[in-house]
Short mmCIF file of C-alpha atoms and ligand atoms in Angstrom, two decimals:
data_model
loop_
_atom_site.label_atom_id
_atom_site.label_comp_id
_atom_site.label_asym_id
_atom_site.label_seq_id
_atom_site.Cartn_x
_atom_site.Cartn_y
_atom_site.Cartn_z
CA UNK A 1 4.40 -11.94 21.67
CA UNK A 2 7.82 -12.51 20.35
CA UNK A 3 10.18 -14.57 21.36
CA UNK A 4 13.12 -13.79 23.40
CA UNK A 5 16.99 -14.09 22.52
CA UNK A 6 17.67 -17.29 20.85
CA UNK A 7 19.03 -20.28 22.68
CA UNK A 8 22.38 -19.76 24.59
CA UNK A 9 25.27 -20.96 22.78
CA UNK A 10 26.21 -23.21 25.78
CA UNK A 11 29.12 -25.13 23.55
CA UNK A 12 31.61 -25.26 26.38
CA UNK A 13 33.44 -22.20 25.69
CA UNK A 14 32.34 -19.86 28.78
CA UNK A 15 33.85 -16.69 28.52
CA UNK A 16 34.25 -13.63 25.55
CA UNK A 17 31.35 -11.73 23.95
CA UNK A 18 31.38 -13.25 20.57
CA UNK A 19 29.43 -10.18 18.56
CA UNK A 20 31.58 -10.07 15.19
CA UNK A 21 31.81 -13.85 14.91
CA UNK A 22 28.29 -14.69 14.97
CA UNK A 23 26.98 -11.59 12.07
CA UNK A 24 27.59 -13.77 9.60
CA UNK A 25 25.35 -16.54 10.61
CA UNK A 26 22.52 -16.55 7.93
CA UNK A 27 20.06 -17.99 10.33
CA UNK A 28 20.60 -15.14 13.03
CA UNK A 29 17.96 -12.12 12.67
CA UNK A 30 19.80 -9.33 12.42
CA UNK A 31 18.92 -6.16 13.76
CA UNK A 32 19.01 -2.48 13.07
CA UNK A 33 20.63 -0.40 16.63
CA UNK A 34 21.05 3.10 17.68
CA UNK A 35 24.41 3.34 16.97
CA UNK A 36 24.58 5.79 20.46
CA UNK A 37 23.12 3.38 23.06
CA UNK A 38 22.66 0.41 21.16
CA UNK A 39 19.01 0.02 21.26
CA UNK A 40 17.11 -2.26 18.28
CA UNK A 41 15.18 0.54 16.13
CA UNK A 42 14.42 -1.70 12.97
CA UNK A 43 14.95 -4.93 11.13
CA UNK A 44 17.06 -5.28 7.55
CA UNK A 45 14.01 -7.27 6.09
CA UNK A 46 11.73 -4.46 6.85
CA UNK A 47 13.83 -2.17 4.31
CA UNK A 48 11.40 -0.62 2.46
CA UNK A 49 11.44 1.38 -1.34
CA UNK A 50 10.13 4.49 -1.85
CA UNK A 51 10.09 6.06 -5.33
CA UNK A 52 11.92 2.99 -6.46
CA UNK A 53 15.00 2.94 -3.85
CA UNK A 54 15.11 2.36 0.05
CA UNK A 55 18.22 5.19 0.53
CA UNK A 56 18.17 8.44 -0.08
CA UNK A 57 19.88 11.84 0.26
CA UNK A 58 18.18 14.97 1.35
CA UNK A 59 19.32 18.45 2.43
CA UNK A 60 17.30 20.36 4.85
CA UNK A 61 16.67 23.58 5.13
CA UNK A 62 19.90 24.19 7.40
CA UNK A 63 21.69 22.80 4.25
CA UNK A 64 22.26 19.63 6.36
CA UNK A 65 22.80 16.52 4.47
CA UNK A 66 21.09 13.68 5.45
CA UNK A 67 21.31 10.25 4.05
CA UNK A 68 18.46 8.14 5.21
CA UNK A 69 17.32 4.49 4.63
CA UNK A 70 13.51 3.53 4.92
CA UNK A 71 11.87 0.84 6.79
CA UNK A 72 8.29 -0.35 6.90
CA UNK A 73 8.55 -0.75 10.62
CA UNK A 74 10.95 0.84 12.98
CA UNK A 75 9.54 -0.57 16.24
CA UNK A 76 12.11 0.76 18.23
CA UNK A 77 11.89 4.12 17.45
CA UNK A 78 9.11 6.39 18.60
CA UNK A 79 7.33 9.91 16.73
CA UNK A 80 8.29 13.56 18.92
CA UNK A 81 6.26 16.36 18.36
CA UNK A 82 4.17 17.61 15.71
CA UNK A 83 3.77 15.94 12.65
CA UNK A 84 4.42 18.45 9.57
CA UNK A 85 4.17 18.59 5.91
CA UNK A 86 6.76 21.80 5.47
CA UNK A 87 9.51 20.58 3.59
CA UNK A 88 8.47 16.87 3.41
CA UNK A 89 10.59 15.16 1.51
CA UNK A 90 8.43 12.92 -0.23
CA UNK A 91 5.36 15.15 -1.53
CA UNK A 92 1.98 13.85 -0.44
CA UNK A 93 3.52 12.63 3.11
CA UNK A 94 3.55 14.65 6.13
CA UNK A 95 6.71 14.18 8.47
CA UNK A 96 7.26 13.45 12.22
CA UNK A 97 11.03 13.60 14.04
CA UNK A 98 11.58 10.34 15.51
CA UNK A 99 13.79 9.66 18.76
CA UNK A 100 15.87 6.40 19.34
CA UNK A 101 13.26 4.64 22.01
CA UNK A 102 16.38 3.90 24.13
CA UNK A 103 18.41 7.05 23.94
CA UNK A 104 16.00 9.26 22.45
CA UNK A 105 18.55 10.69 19.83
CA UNK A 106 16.70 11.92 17.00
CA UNK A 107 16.99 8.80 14.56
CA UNK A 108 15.29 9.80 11.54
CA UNK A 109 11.73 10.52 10.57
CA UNK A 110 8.44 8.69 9.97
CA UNK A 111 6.49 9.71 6.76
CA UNK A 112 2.23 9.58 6.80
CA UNK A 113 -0.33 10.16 4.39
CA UNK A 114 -3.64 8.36 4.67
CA UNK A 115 -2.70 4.97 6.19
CA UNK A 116 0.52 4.77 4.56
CA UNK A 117 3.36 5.54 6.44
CA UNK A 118 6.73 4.52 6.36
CA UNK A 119 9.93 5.23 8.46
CA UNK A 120 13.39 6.73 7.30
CA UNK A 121 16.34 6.30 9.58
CA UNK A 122 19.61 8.37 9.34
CA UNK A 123 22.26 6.43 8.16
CA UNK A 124 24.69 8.02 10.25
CA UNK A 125 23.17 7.19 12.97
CA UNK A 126 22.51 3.55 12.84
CA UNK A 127 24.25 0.39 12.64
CA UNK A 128 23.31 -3.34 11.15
ZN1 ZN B 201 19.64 5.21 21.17
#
């Protein structure tokens, strides 16, 4: 079980959300959102390199570009439909859509083979 939202920051001031300020606080977790409803997909930590770098840039067969960074967990983010090893991206992995668990946007895609897996989130289309 993890632990909720960190301690309030009762200092006195009461009023105004104080988002920018506190990103640059070393000691606050930060957090990989939806960048459409805000939801928490990912964590930075849990950036993850495939083929020896954690972005990459992909056309798909609609000649859409895609530029998508891979995580070993994306908790917040959940597989739609089939999984599919047409076009994969990475060769040996077979590739499921995955929707914002908030939202459901499509978010990126999770890659599987065997027990490996990891998850590749459109850059676009998230914010940290
Ligand atoms: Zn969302």
């Amino acid at each position: 079980v993890e632990r909720g939202a960190e301690g309030d920051r009762s200092s006195g001031a009461p009023s105004e959300a104080t988002s920018a300020s506190t990103r640059d606080e070393a000691n606050t977790e930060r957090v990989v959102r939806c960048t459409a409803c805000g939801h928490t997909l990912a964590r930075p930590r849990d950036v993850f390199s495939v083929n020896g770098a954690s972005e990459h840039e992909f056309m798909n067969p609609s000649g859409m570009r895609f530029v998508v960074r891979c995580y070993s967990k994306a908790e917040g983010a959940r597989e739609s439909g089939e999984s599919s090893s047409v076009w994969t991206w990475f060769p040996g992995y077979a590739w499921t859509a995955l929707a914002c668990g908030g939202c459901a946007s499509h978010i990126g895609w999770s890659f599987r083979a065997d027990e490996r897996a990891f998850f590749a989130l459109i850059v676009d289309r998230i914010v940290d």
